[in-house]
Structures are given as structure tokens and as C-alpha cells.
Short mmCIF file of C-alpha atoms in Angstrom, two decimals:
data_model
loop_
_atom_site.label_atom_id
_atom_site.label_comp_id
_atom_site.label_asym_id
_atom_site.label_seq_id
_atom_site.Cartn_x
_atom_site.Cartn_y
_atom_site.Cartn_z
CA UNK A 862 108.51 81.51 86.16
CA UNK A 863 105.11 82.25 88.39
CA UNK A 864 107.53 81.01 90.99
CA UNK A 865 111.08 81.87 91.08
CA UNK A 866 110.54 85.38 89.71
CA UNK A 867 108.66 86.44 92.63
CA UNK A 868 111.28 84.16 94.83
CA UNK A 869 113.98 86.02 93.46
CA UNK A 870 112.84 89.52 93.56
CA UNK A 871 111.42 88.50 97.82
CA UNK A 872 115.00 87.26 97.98
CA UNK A 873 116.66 90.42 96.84
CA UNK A 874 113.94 92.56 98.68
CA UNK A 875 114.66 90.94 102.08
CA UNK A 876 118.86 90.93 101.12
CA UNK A 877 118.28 95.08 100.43
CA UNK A 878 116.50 95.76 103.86
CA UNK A 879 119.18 93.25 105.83
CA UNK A 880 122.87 95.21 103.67
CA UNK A 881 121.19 98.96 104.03
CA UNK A 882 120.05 98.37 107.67
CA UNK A 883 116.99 99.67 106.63
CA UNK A 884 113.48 98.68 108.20
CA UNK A 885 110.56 98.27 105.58
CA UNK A 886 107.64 100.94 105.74
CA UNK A 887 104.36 99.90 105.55
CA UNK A 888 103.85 100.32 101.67
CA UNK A 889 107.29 97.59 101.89
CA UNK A 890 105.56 95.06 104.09
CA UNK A 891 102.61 94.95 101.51
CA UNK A 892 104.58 94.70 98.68
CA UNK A 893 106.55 91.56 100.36
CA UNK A 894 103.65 89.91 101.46
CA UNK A 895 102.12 90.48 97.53
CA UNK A 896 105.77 88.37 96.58
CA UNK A 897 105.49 86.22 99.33
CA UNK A 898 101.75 84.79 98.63
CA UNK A 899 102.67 84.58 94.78
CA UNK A 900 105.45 82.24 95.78
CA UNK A 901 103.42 79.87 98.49
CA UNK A 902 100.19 79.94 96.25
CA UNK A 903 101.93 78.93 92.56
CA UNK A 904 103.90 76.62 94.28
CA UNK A 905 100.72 74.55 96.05
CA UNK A 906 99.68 74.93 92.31
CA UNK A 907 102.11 73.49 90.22
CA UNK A 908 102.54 70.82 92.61
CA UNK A 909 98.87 70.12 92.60
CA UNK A 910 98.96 70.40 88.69
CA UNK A 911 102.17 68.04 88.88
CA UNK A 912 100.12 65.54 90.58
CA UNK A 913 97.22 65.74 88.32
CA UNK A 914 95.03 66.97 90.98
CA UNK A 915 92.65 70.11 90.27
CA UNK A 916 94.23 72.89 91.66
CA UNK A 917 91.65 76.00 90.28
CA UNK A 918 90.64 76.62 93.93
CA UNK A 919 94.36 77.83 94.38
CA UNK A 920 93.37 80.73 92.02
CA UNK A 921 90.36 81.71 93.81
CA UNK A 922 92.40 81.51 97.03
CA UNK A 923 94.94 83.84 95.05
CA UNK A 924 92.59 86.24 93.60
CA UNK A 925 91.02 86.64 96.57
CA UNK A 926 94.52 87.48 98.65
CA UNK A 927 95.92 89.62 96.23
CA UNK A 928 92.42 91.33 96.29
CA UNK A 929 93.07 91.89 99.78
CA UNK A 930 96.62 93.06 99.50
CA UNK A 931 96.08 95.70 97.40
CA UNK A 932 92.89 97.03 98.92
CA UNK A 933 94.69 97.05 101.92
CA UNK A 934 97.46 99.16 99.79
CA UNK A 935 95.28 102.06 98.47
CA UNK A 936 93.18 102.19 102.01
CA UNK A 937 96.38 102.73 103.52
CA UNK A 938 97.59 105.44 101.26
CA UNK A 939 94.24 107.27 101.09
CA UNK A 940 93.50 109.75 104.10
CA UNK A 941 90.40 111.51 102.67
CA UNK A 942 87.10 109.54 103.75
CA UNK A 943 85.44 109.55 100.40
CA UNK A 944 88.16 107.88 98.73
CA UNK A 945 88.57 104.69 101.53
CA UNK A 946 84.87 104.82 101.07
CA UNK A 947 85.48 103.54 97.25
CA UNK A 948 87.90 101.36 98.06
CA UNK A 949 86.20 99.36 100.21
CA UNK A 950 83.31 99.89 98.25
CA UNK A 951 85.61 97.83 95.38
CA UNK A 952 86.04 95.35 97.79
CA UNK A 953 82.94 94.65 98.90
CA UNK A 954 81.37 94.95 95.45
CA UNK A 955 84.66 92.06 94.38
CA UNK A 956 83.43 89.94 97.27
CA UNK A 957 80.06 89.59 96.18
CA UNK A 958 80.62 88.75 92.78
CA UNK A 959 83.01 86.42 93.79
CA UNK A 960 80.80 84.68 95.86
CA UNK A 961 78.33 84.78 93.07
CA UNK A 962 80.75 83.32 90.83
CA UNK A 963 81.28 80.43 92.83
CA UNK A 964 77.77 79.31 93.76
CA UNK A 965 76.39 80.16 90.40
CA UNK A 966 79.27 80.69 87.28
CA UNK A 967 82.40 79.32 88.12
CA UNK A 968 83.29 76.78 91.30
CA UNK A 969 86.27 76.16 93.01
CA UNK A 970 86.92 73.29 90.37
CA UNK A 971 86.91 75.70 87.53
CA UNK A 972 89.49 78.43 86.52
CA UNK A 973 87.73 82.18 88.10
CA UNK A 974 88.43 84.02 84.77
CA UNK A 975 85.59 86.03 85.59
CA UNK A 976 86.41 87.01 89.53
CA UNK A 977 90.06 87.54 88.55
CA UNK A 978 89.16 89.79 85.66
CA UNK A 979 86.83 91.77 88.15
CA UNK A 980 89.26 92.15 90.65
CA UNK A 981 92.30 93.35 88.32
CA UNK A 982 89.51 96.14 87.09
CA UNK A 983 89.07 96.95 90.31
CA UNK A 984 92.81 96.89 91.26
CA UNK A 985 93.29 99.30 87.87
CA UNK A 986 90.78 101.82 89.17
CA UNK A 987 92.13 102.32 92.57
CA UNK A 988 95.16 102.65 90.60
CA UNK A 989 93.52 105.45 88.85
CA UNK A 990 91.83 107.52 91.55
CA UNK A 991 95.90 107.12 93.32
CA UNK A 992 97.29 109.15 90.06
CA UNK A 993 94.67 111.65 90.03
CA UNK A 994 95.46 112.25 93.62
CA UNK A 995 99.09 112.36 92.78
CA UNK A 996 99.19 114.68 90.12
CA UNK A 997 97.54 117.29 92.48
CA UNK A 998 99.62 117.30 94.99
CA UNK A 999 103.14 115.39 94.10
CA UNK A 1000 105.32 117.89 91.72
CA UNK A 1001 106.15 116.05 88.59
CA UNK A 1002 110.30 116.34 88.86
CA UNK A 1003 110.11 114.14 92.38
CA UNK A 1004 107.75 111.22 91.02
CA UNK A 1005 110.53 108.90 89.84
CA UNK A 1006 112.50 109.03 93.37
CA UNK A 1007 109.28 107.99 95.20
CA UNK A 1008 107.81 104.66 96.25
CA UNK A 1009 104.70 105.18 95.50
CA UNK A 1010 105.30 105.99 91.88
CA UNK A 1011 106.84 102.40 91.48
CA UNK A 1012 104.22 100.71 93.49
CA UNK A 1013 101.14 102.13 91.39
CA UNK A 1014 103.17 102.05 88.20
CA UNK A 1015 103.57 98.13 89.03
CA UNK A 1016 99.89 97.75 89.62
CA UNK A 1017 98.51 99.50 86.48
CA UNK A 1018 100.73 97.72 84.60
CA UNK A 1019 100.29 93.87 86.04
CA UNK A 1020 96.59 94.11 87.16
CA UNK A 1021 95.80 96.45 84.02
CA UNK A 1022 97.63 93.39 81.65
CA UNK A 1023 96.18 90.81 83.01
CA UNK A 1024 92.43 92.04 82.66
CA UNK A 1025 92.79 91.42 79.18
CA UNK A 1026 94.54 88.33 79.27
CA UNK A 1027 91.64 87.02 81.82
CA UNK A 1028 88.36 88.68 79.39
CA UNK A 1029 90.37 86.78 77.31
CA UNK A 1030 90.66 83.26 78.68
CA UNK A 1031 87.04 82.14 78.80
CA UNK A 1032 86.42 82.83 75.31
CA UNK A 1033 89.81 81.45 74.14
CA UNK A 1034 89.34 78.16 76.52
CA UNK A 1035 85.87 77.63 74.54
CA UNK A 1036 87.25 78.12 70.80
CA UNK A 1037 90.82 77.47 70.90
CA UNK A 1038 91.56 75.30 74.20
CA UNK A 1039 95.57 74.48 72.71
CA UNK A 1040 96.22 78.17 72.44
CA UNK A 1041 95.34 79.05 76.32
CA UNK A 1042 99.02 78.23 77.27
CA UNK A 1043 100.46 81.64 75.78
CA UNK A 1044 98.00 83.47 77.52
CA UNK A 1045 99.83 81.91 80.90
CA UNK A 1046 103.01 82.44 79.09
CA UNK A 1047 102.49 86.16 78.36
CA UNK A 1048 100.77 86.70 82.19
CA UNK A 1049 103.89 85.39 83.37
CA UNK A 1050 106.24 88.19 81.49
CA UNK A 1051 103.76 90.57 82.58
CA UNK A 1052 104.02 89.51 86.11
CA UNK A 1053 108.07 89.32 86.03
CA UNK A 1054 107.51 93.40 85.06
CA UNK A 1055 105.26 94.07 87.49
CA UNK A 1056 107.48 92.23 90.17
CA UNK A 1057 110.44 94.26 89.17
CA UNK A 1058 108.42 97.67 89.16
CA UNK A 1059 107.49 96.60 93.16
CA UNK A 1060 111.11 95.70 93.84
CA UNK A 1061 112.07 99.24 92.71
CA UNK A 1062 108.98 100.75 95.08
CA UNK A 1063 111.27 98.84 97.69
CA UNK A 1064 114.33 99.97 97.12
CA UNK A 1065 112.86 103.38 96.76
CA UNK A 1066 114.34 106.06 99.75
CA UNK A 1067 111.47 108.12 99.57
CA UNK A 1068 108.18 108.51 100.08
CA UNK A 1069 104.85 110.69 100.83
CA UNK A 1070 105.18 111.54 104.71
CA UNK A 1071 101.74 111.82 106.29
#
């Protein structure tokens, strides 16, 4: 499911620029790469996984990337100095924790609960300071017809899910090791949602000129 969703919703991406004639925007290209990277890195995974070979530096390679991806998002958006200033703030603040986290907490042979849940916060408050921004100067009746709205509404909802599910995972790992697999199991639903809310950023006609 970590696979084909984001497959299929690349695939129908890529199939809605190529039948509209339509070139992706910048917002677009981010978006596909997020879909693209979730399909390359799970799949390096589960074959890894399939092969009984540790595969938890595939994670910090993804957490990492999709830290990058989505900084990249919200710097791009932003115009006003003070808020790129927090964003890459976030990420350099993420990047030294996850450093941290390798040498001292959690290596690349060991899931990065802790780096992942850091990063979705992060994620969730750029998310934030977007809708704050939004609400000043976006009237409400236009926010459904606009990419942006689907794009942010995707990342509060994915990256502010799986925060839990990742707070949750060390503790759950420790005292109940059997139940972990429905933590993957609900991440997974909550990533088909937030794959479909970015498909309908792309498909999206409008957006915030600058």
C-alpha cells in the first residue's frame, strides 16, 4: 500500500498534466517528486525487508527527503523574510537532531521514530504559520478552488497523523512489539489520504499568483 498508492496517484498525476496539456507549476513538481521518492524509497524497503536485510537506513534516507521536500514547499510559498527565516530555521534545527539521533539515540540500523516524529512537527508547524498567512489574505469562498488549500490540507493531515503514530512507536515497540504492525497499517491509510489530498492540489486550476 506504501507503494502502489503513491504509484497510482504519480500515475494519474503525470496522465492529468499529459490529457489537459497542462505544464505543472512549481507547487506540482514538489508534490510529484514527494510521490515519486515515496515510491523509489518503500520499494528499496520492502525489497530489503523481503530479503531479510535491515533496511531502517531507508527511513532515515526518507525522513530526511521528505524533510527536504516540504521545506523546500513552504520556502517557496513564503515571500516575507521572517517567515523563510523559520523555515529554514526548522530545517536546520531537524538536521541537527537528526544527526544527533544517529551518532547518539538511534543509528541507521534502528527505526528513527524520534527524527521522523521531529520532522512531521516541524512539517505541521510550517503548515500552521501557511494558514495563518492564508486566512489574512485568501477570502474564505475561493479556498477550495486553490492548490494551495489541498497541498497544506494534505500536509496537516499526513505529517500531523503520523506524529502520533511515530511518539507512539518507541513506546509501543518496547511494551507491545506484536502490536507495532497496525501502527504501519493505520500510517499507511493516513498516507493514501494525504496522497489523494496532493493529487487534488494537482489537479487544482488555480492558485496564489505572486
Amino acid at each position: 500500500m506504501d507503494i502502489a498508492i503513491p504509484l497510482l496517484v504519480l500515475a494519474l498525476a503525470l496522465l492529468h498534466f499529459q490529457k489537459r496539456g497542462m505544464h505543472p507549476i512549481s507547487i506540482d513538481f514538489i508534490l510529484l517528486l514527494f510521490f515519486a521518492s515515496q515510491v523509489v524509497l518503500n520499494t528499496v524497503a520492502n525489497v530489503l525487508q523481503n530479503q531479510t536485510i535491515n533496511n531502517h537506513w531507508v527511513y532515515h534516507t526518507n525522513s530526511f527527503c521528505s524533510q527536504l521536500i516540504f521545506t523546500y514547499l513552504f520556502y517557496a510559498l513564503f515571500r516575507h523574510e521572517s517567515k523563510r527565516a523559520i523555515i529554514l530555521g526548522g530545517l536546520l534545527l531537524y538536521a541537527v537532531f537528526f544527526t544527533f539521533n544517529i551518532l547518539f539515540l538511534q543509528p541507521i540500523t534502528v527505526f528513527n521514530s524520534y527524527s521522523y516524529a521531529l520532522g512531521a512537527l516541524i512539517i505541521v508547524v510550517y503548515g500552521l504559520l501557511a494558514f495563518s498567512w492564508w486566512i489574512q489574505v485568501v477570502p474564505a469562498l475561493n479556498l477550495l478552488s486553490l492548490k494551495e488549500f489541498w497541498a497544506f490540507a494534505g500536509v496537516m493531515f499526513y505529517f500531523g497523523s503520523s506524529f502520533f503514530i511515530l511518539i507512539t512507536y518507541q513506546y509501543l515497540s518496547i511494551v507491545s512489539p506484536e502490536d507495532v504492525g497496525v501502527l504501519w497499517k493505520m500510517h499507511n491509510i493516513f498516507l493514501t489520504i494525504g496522497c489523494l489530498l496532493f493529487l487534488k492540489a494537482i489537479m487544482c486550476k488555480k492558485w496564489i499568483q505572486r
